[in-house]
Amino acid sequence: MSGNEIRELFLSFFESKGHTRVKSASLVPESDPTLLFTNAGMVPFKNVFLGLEKRPYKRAVSCQKCLRVSGKHNDLESVGYTSRHHTFFEMLGNFSFGDYFKREAILYAWEFVTEYLKLPKEKLYVSVFRDDEEAYRIWNEEVGLPSERIWRLGEEDNFWQMGDTGPCGPSSEIYVDRGEEYGEERFLEIWNLVFMQYNRDEKGNLTPLPNPNIDTGMGLERIASVLQGTKTNFEIDLIKPLIDFGQEISGKTYGENFEDTVAMRVIADHLRAITFAISDGVLPSNTARGYVIRRILRRALRFGYKLGIREPFLYKGVDVVVEVMKDAYPELLQTRAFVKGVVKAEEERFLHTFRNSMPVVEEFINTALEEGRRFLKGEEVFKLYDTYGFPLDLLEEIAKEKGLSLDMEGFEREMEIQRERARQNFKIQTKEVQPIYQHLKNIGRTSTFVGYEQYVAQSKVI
Ligand code: ATP
Ligand code: MG
Ligand code: MG
Ligand code: MG
């Protein structure tokens, strides 16, 4: 079954169960300033769950664009290394606002997974919250799952809360057994059912909600990988064209060696993230959301660099994302030219910095490794930052891959020295402008403007 078919099947299945189909909201949460990006299907319904907003329906179904790159849910650094994590992904979800509850939610999920998707029952496992006898009983007695296939887990995995106070409740997750060869990732979590049945007050007390809610989320890419029998999410029909794009542009082969494979996955993932985010109006910038997008774009460029790509290329990948996703998200067609322009300009700007500084980064790293040092010196970090405008978060990641950290205390000392020098210069300059310029000229001192890059590195967000 194709990704598009699974999405449609989910939406129409729940429509047939009296749910209203609701279009995906923007990646920029409309009514939640505390959240940088929509990171779950329930986000656009938050105020409905809180009773602050009324909708003309009590059951809804959606396929929501999600981005998990900040705050509580940040999967950025897992991308490419696990089989199942993306920054951008689509979450299928059904919701009940004070209408049906636990029993129906479980029975609908089971019916969909076993009768519509036809997953073999013997490969399915579920988890319930330790104390949730009701959920345990439904799975065990009504669905007929034997007790050894129902795991009781603790709060960490199976208790959901909106915030420190407010709606919360136990959850239950459905897993697919992919076989021993998957090791740690053998049991793939595909669907999370949240039973919002309590309200938590400031003191931490739980009171039952008069009309409990249902919020569920299933990752479209994960379920597609199960149905399409791919090893990871990256080979499903919705993503593979982007892997092919990476192969084509780099001339490398996916699956041949680990590093190149990870790089192609990261590029495929990040291309989806930046295309959808920019299409939703988030422009690369130095503040909050824009900085996250800038960071993702630069990260993709850096993985491209690892593959030997030295020219702007991401803007061409935008076309691939649009081609694959346009049926489900026709708005991508309207914004395509704009998104490509933004991506290309950003690529050109950063590649310039990057080409100049990468040889220096590599030299510093190699020296550290030769000397048996586990960190880059403060003055080296400072030089990259100050002279080359190299973003510190990216430097930290690159160093980490080689087992090195950054000496940030040393870096701070260098910053202080520079600040002091600037103060002195200012004093001298205001007194005797002419001689100091003459002096600088005599010693052949030139300067480079690195303000853009410095500002970026300082306004580290997340
Ligand atoms: P995991 O434990 O695998 O990180 P999760 O428990 O963090 O997943 P939930 O917050 O329960 O995930 O989200 C609901 C569903 O969304 C998951 O069951 C999964 O199918 C999907 N999902 C979550 N995070 C990602 C991601 N980074 N990429 C792709 N799909 C995801
Ligand atoms: Mg997670
Ligand atoms: Mg989980
Ligand atoms: Mg979960």
mmCIF file of N, CA, C and O in Angstrom, residues 391-432:
data_model
loop_
_atom_site.group_PDB
_atom_site.id
_atom_site.type_symbol
_atom_site.label_atom_id
_atom_site.label_comp_id
_atom_site.label_asym_id
_atom_site.label_seq_id
_atom_site.Cartn_x
_atom_site.Cartn_y
_atom_site.Cartn_z
ATOM 1 N N PRO A 391 29.079 28.542 12.769
ATOM 2 C CA PRO A 391 28.082 28.367 13.844
ATOM 3 C C PRO A 391 28.563 27.357 14.894
ATOM 4 O O PRO A 391 28.973 26.247 14.556
ATOM 5 N N LEU A 392 28.484 27.764 16.142
ATOM 6 C CA LEU A 392 29.019 26.909 17.209
ATOM 7 C C LEU A 392 28.271 25.587 17.357
ATOM 8 O O LEU A 392 28.874 24.566 17.665
ATOM 9 N N ASP A 393 26.947 25.605 17.137
ATOM 10 C CA ASP A 393 26.214 24.340 17.313
ATOM 11 C C ASP A 393 26.671 23.305 16.289
ATOM 12 O O ASP A 393 26.810 22.124 16.595
ATOM 13 N N LEU A 394 26.936 23.777 15.084
ATOM 14 C CA LEU A 394 27.393 22.857 14.046
ATOM 15 C C LEU A 394 28.804 22.354 14.357
ATOM 16 O O LEU A 394 29.116 21.174 14.201
ATOM 17 N N LEU A 395 29.638 23.261 14.856
ATOM 18 C CA LEU A 395 31.000 22.878 15.218
ATOM 19 C C LEU A 395 30.968 21.813 16.315
ATOM 20 O O LEU A 395 31.709 20.820 16.276
ATOM 21 N N GLU A 396 30.090 22.030 17.264
ATOM 22 C CA GLU A 396 29.962 21.091 18.374
ATOM 23 C C GLU A 396 29.591 19.686 17.862
ATOM 24 O O GLU A 396 30.154 18.683 18.288
ATOM 25 N N GLU A 397 28.658 19.664 16.918
ATOM 26 C CA GLU A 397 28.232 18.380 16.345
ATOM 27 C C GLU A 397 29.348 17.686 15.578
ATOM 28 O O GLU A 397 29.538 16.478 15.692
ATOM 29 N N ILE A 398 30.060 18.465 14.776
ATOM 30 C CA ILE A 398 31.143 17.891 13.963
ATOM 31 C C ILE A 398 32.228 17.329 14.879
ATOM 32 O O ILE A 398 32.735 16.225 14.677
ATOM 33 N N ALA A 399 32.558 18.108 15.914
ATOM 34 C CA ALA A 399 33.585 17.664 16.858
ATOM 35 C C ALA A 399 33.129 16.393 17.579
ATOM 36 O O ALA A 399 33.900 15.443 17.749
ATOM 37 N N LYS A 400 31.849 16.400 17.965
ATOM 38 C CA LYS A 400 31.303 15.255 18.703
ATOM 39 C C LYS A 400 31.427 13.952 17.918
ATOM 40 O O LYS A 400 31.701 12.892 18.481
ATOM 41 N N GLU A 401 31.251 14.048 16.619
ATOM 42 C CA GLU A 401 31.377 12.844 15.780
ATOM 43 C C GLU A 401 32.758 12.223 15.862
ATOM 44 O O GLU A 401 32.940 11.047 15.601
ATOM 45 N N LYS A 402 33.749 13.062 16.188
ATOM 46 C CA LYS A 402 35.119 12.554 16.318
ATOM 47 C C LYS A 402 35.485 12.346 17.789
ATOM 48 O O LYS A 402 36.660 12.228 18.144
ATOM 49 N N GLY A 403 34.483 12.396 18.639
ATOM 50 C CA GLY A 403 34.715 12.183 20.064
ATOM 51 C C GLY A 403 35.331 13.378 20.771
ATOM 52 O O GLY A 403 35.915 13.246 21.850
ATOM 53 N N LEU A 404 35.200 14.559 20.175
ATOM 54 C CA LEU A 404 35.800 15.750 20.789
ATOM 55 C C LEU A 404 34.720 16.697 21.305
ATOM 56 O O LEU A 404 33.629 16.761 20.745
ATOM 57 N N SER A 405 35.073 17.426 22.379
ATOM 58 C CA SER A 405 34.153 18.464 22.841
ATOM 59 C C SER A 405 34.788 19.826 22.551
ATOM 60 O O SER A 405 35.891 19.892 22.025
ATOM 61 N N LEU A 406 34.077 20.886 22.914
ATOM 62 C CA LEU A 406 34.627 22.232 22.716
ATOM 63 C C LEU A 406 34.991 22.814 24.077
ATOM 64 O O LEU A 406 34.199 22.715 25.017
ATOM 65 N N ASP A 407 36.163 23.413 24.190
ATOM 66 C CA ASP A 407 36.536 24.067 25.446
ATOM 67 C C ASP A 407 35.843 25.425 25.505
ATOM 68 O O ASP A 407 36.379 26.428 25.051
ATOM 69 N N MET A 408 34.642 25.426 26.067
ATOM 70 C CA MET A 408 33.850 26.654 26.057
ATOM 71 C C MET A 408 34.332 27.673 27.089
ATOM 72 O O MET A 408 34.109 28.864 26.931
ATOM 73 N N GLU A 409 34.989 27.184 28.131
ATOM 74 C CA GLU A 409 35.534 28.149 29.098
ATOM 75 C C GLU A 409 36.654 28.941 28.450
ATOM 76 O O GLU A 409 36.739 30.168 28.585
ATOM 77 N N GLY A 410 37.522 28.228 27.745
ATOM 78 C CA GLY A 410 38.603 28.891 27.019
ATOM 79 C C GLY A 410 38.048 29.857 25.991
ATOM 80 O O GLY A 410 38.557 30.962 25.795
ATOM 81 N N PHE A 411 36.953 29.441 25.360
ATOM 82 C CA PHE A 411 36.296 30.284 24.371
ATOM 83 C C PHE A 411 35.810 31.583 25.010
ATOM 84 O O PHE A 411 36.021 32.682 24.500
ATOM 85 N N GLU A 412 35.182 31.445 26.185
ATOM 86 C CA GLU A 412 34.691 32.629 26.903
ATOM 87 C C GLU A 412 35.825 33.573 27.255
ATOM 88 O O GLU A 412 35.682 34.796 27.181
ATOM 89 N N ARG A 413 36.972 33.004 27.665
ATOM 90 C CA ARG A 413 38.133 33.844 27.991
ATOM 91 C C ARG A 413 38.566 34.653 26.771
ATOM 92 O O ARG A 413 38.823 35.840 26.864
ATOM 93 N N GLU A 414 38.598 33.982 25.618
ATOM 94 C CA GLU A 414 38.976 34.675 24.387
ATOM 95 C C GLU A 414 37.986 35.791 24.060
ATOM 96 O O GLU A 414 38.369 36.866 23.610
ATOM 97 N N MET A 415 36.717 35.486 24.279
ATOM 98 C CA MET A 415 35.673 36.495 24.027
ATOM 99 C C MET A 415 35.917 37.717 24.897
ATOM 100 O O MET A 415 35.801 38.851 24.447
ATOM 101 N N GLU A 416 36.245 37.458 26.175
ATOM 102 C CA GLU A 416 36.471 38.546 27.124
ATOM 103 C C GLU A 416 37.670 39.387 26.686
ATOM 104 O O GLU A 416 37.614 40.622 26.694
ATOM 105 N N ILE A 417 38.738 38.713 26.277
ATOM 106 C CA ILE A 417 39.924 39.432 25.810
ATOM 107 C C ILE A 417 39.548 40.331 24.631
ATOM 108 O O ILE A 417 39.928 41.494 24.563
ATOM 109 N N GLN A 418 38.721 39.773 23.743
ATOM 110 C CA GLN A 418 38.349 40.559 22.569
ATOM 111 C C GLN A 418 37.489 41.756 22.953
ATOM 112 O O GLN A 418 37.654 42.843 22.430
ATOM 113 N N ARG A 419 36.598 41.540 23.909
ATOM 114 C CA ARG A 419 35.741 42.642 24.362
ATOM 115 C C ARG A 419 36.596 43.757 24.951
ATOM 116 O O ARG A 419 36.396 44.934 24.679
ATOM 117 N N GLU A 420 37.575 43.348 25.770
ATOM 118 C CA GLU A 420 38.474 44.306 26.405
ATOM 119 C C GLU A 420 39.252 45.080 25.337
ATOM 120 O O GLU A 420 39.362 46.305 25.386
ATOM 121 N N ARG A 421 39.724 44.340 24.348
ATOM 122 C CA ARG A 421 40.479 44.973 23.260
ATOM 123 C C ARG A 421 39.593 45.996 22.548
ATOM 124 O O ARG A 421 40.021 47.084 22.232
ATOM 125 N N ALA A 422 38.349 45.625 22.349
ATOM 126 C CA ALA A 422 37.432 46.530 21.665
ATOM 127 C C ALA A 422 37.224 47.802 22.481
ATOM 128 O O ALA A 422 37.187 48.904 21.946
ATOM 129 N N ARG A 423 37.133 47.622 23.814
ATOM 130 C CA ARG A 423 36.939 48.794 24.678
ATOM 131 C C ARG A 423 38.146 49.716 24.592
ATOM 132 O O ARG A 423 38.022 50.922 24.471
ATOM 133 N N GLN A 424 39.342 49.107 24.656
ATOM 134 C CA GLN A 424 40.586 49.895 24.570
ATOM 135 C C GLN A 424 40.644 50.634 23.242
ATOM 136 O O GLN A 424 40.895 51.821 23.196
ATOM 137 N N ASN A 425 40.400 49.901 22.176
ATOM 138 C CA ASN A 425 40.444 50.505 20.847
ATOM 139 C C ASN A 425 39.503 51.680 20.762
ATOM 140 O O ASN A 425 39.828 52.706 20.190
ATOM 141 N N PHE A 426 38.336 51.494 21.343
ATOM 142 C CA PHE A 426 37.345 52.545 21.286
ATOM 143 C C PHE A 426 37.867 53.795 21.979
ATOM 144 O O PHE A 426 37.782 54.896 21.471
ATOM 145 N N LYS A 427 38.487 53.590 23.161
ATOM 146 C CA LYS A 427 39.035 54.724 23.916
ATOM 147 C C LYS A 427 40.082 55.445 23.081
ATOM 148 O O LYS A 427 40.068 56.655 22.938
ATOM 149 N N ILE A 428 41.010 54.653 22.548
ATOM 150 C CA ILE A 428 42.085 55.261 21.768
ATOM 151 C C ILE A 428 41.502 55.982 20.556
ATOM 152 O O ILE A 428 41.806 57.149 20.310
ATOM 153 N N GLN A 429 40.602 55.280 19.880
ATOM 154 C CA GLN A 429 40.027 55.843 18.660
ATOM 155 C C GLN A 429 39.351 57.173 18.898
ATOM 156 O O GLN A 429 39.492 58.095 18.113
ATOM 157 N N THR A 430 38.628 57.267 20.004
ATOM 158 C CA THR A 430 37.886 58.509 20.226
ATOM 159 C C THR A 430 38.851 59.654 20.520
ATOM 160 O O THR A 430 38.559 60.809 20.263
ATOM 161 N N LYS A 431 40.035 59.314 21.050
ATOM 162 C CA LYS A 431 41.011 60.387 21.307
ATOM 163 C C LYS A 431 41.797 60.742 20.046
ATOM 164 O O LYS A 431 41.872 61.885 19.657
ATOM 165 N N GLU A 432 42.405 59.724 19.477
ATOM 166 C CA GLU A 432 43.275 60.025 18.337
ATOM 167 C C GLU A 432 42.930 59.162 17.136
ATOM 168 O O GLU A 432 43.525 58.128 16.920
#
